Short mmCIF file of C-alpha atoms in Angstrom, two decimals:
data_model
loop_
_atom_site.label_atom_id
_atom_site.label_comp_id
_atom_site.label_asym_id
_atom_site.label_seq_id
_atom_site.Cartn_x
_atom_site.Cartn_y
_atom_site.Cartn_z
CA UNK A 1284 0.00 0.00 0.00
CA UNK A 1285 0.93 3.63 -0.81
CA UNK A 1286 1.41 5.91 2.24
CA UNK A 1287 1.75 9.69 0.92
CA UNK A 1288 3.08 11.78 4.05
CA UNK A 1289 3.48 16.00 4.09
CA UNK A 1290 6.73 17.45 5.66
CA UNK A 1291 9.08 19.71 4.78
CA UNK A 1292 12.50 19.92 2.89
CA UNK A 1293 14.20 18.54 6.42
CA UNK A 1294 12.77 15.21 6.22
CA UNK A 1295 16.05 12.98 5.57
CA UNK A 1296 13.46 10.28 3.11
CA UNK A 1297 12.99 13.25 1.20
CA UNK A 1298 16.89 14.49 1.66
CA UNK A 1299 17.69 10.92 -0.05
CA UNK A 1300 15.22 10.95 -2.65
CA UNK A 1301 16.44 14.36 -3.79
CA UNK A 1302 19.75 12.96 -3.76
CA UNK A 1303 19.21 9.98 -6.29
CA UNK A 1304 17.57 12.95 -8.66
CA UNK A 1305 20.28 15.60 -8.75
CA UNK A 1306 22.42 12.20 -9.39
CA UNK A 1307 19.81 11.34 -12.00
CA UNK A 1308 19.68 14.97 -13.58
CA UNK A 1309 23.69 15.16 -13.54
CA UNK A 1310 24.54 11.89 -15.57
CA UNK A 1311 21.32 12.44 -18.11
CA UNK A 1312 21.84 16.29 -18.61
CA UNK A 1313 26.08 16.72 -18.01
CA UNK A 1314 26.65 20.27 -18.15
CA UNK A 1315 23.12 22.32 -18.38
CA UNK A 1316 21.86 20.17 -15.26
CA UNK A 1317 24.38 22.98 -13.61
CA UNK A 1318 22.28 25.61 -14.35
CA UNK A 1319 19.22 24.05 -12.90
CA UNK A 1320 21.09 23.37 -9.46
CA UNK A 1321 20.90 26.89 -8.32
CA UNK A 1322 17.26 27.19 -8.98
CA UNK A 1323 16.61 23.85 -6.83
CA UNK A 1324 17.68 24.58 -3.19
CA UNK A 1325 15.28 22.47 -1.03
CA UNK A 1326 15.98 25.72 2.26
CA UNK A 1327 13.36 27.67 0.88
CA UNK A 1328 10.92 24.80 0.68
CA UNK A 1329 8.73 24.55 3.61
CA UNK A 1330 5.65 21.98 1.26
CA UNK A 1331 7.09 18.28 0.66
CA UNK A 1332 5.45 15.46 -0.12
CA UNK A 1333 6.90 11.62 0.45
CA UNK A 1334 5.49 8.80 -0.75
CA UNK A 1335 6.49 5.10 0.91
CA UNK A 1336 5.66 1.72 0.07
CA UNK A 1337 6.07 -1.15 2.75
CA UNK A 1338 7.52 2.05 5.03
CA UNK A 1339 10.37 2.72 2.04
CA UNK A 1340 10.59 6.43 0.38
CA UNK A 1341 9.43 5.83 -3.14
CA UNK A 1342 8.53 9.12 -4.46
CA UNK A 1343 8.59 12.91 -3.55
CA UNK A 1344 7.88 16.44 -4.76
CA UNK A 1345 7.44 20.02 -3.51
CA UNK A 1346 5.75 23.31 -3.96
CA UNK A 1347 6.97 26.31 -3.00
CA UNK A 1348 5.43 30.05 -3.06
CA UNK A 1349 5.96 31.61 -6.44
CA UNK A 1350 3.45 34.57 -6.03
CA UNK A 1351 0.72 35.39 -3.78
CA UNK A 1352 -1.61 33.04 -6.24
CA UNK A 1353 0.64 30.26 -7.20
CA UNK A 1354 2.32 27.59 -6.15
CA UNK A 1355 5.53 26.79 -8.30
CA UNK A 1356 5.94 22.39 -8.12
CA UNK A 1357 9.43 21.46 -7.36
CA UNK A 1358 12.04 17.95 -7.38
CA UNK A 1359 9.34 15.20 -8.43
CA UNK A 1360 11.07 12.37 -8.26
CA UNK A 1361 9.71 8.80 -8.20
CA UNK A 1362 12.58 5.63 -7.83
CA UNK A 1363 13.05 3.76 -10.55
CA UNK A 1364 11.84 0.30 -9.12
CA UNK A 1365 8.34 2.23 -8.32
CA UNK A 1366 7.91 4.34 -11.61
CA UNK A 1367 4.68 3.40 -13.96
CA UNK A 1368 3.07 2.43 -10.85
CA UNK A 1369 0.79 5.90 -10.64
CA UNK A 1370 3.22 7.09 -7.92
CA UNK A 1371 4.45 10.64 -9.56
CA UNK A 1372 0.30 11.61 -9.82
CA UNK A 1373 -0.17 10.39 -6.33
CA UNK A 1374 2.60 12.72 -4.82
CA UNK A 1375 1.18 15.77 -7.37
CA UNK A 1376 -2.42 15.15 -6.55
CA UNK A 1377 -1.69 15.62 -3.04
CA UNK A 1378 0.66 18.83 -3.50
CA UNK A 1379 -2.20 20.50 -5.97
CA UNK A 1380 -4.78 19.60 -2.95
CA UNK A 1381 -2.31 21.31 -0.25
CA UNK A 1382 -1.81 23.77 -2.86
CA UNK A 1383 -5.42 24.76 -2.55
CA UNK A 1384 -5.79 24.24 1.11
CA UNK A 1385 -3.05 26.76 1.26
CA UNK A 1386 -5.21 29.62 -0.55
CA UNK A 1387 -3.29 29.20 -3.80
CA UNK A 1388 -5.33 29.26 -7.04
CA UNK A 1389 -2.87 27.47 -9.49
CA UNK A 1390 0.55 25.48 -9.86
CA UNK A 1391 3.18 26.05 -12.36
CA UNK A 1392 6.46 24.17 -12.76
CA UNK A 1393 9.17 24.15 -15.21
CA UNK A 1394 10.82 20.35 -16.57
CA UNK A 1395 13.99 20.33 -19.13
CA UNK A 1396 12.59 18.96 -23.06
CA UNK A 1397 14.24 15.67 -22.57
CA UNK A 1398 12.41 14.58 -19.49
CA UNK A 1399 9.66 13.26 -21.87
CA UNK A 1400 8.16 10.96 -19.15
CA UNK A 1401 7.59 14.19 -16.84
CA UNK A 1402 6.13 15.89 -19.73
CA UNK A 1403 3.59 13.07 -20.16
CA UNK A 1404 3.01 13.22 -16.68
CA UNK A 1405 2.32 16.55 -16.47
CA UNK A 1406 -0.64 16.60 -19.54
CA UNK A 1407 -2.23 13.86 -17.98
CA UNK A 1408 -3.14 15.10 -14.87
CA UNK A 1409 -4.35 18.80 -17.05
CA UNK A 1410 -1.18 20.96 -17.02
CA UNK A 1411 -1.14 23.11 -20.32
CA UNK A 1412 1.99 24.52 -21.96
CA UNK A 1413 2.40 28.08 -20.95
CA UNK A 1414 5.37 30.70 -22.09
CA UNK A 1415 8.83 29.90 -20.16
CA UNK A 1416 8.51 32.24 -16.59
CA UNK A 1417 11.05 33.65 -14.37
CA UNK A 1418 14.80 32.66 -15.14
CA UNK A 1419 13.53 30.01 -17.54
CA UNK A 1420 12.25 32.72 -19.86
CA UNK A 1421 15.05 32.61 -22.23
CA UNK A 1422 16.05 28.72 -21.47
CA UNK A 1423 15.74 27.05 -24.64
CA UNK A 1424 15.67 23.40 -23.23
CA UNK A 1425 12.92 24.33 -20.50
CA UNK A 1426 9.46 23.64 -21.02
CA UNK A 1427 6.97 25.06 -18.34
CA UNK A 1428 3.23 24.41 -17.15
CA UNK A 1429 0.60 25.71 -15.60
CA UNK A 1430 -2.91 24.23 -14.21
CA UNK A 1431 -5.99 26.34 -12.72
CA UNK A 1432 -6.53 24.89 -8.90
CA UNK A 1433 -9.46 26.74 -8.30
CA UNK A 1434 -11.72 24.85 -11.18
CA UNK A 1435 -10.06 21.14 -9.60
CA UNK A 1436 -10.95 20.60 -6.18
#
């Protein structure tokens, strides 16, 4: 069974899972995952989601404050050993549902063109493509997203 716990960026589970995706990002992206890094510092965010199975991290993400009305999703990760499994839209159902319990009326999120599985991810659970925001503006390998909480839940 799926457990799907809310913390924060201090929980070590999540600590390690963000550790096997910067490794992840590093070897499939060399040099541009670089840029990325700075925009990816887990101190600012206070919103994590863990998933476990049989009481072992499988999955995480984040959200963190973009604006006053959104919430910007951050380090989605799901193991390999767990992925296909519906884990990924488990841990971003239940950071768009915080996001609203929060007072937040939409999520946006950014995910390099090559992470074609995130990208599937994302249009299946009703993300549409919006313009690049904030430093990705001018990042020709970003592709960014954007989904209306308030008509969801």
């Amino acid at each position: 069974m799926i457990k799907i716990v809310r913390t924060n960026s201090e929980n070590t589970d999540f600590v390690k899972l963000i550790n096997f995706l910067d490794k992840y990002l590093a070897e499939k992206h060399g040099n541009d995952h670089f840029f990325y890094t700075q925009y990816n510092k887990v101190d600012q965010i206070k919103h994590v989601v863990v998933a476990y199975q049989d009481d072992e991290p499988i999955g995480c993400g984040a959200i963190k404050q973009y604006d006053p009305d959104t919430m910007e999703v951050k380090r989605m990760y799901t193991s390999p050993v767990a992925r296909g499994k519906g884990i990924a839209t488990n841990v971003l159902t239940e950071l768009e549902i915080w996001t609203t319990e929060l007072g937040y009326k939409k999520c946006i999120l950014e995910t390099e063109k090559r992470q074609v599985k995130a990208i599937e991810l994302y249009k299946k659970n009703g993300y549409q493509l919006i313009p690049n925001y904030g430093q990705y503006a001018q990042i020709e390998n970003s592709v960014c997203f954007e989904k209306d909480m308030i008509r969801i839940f």
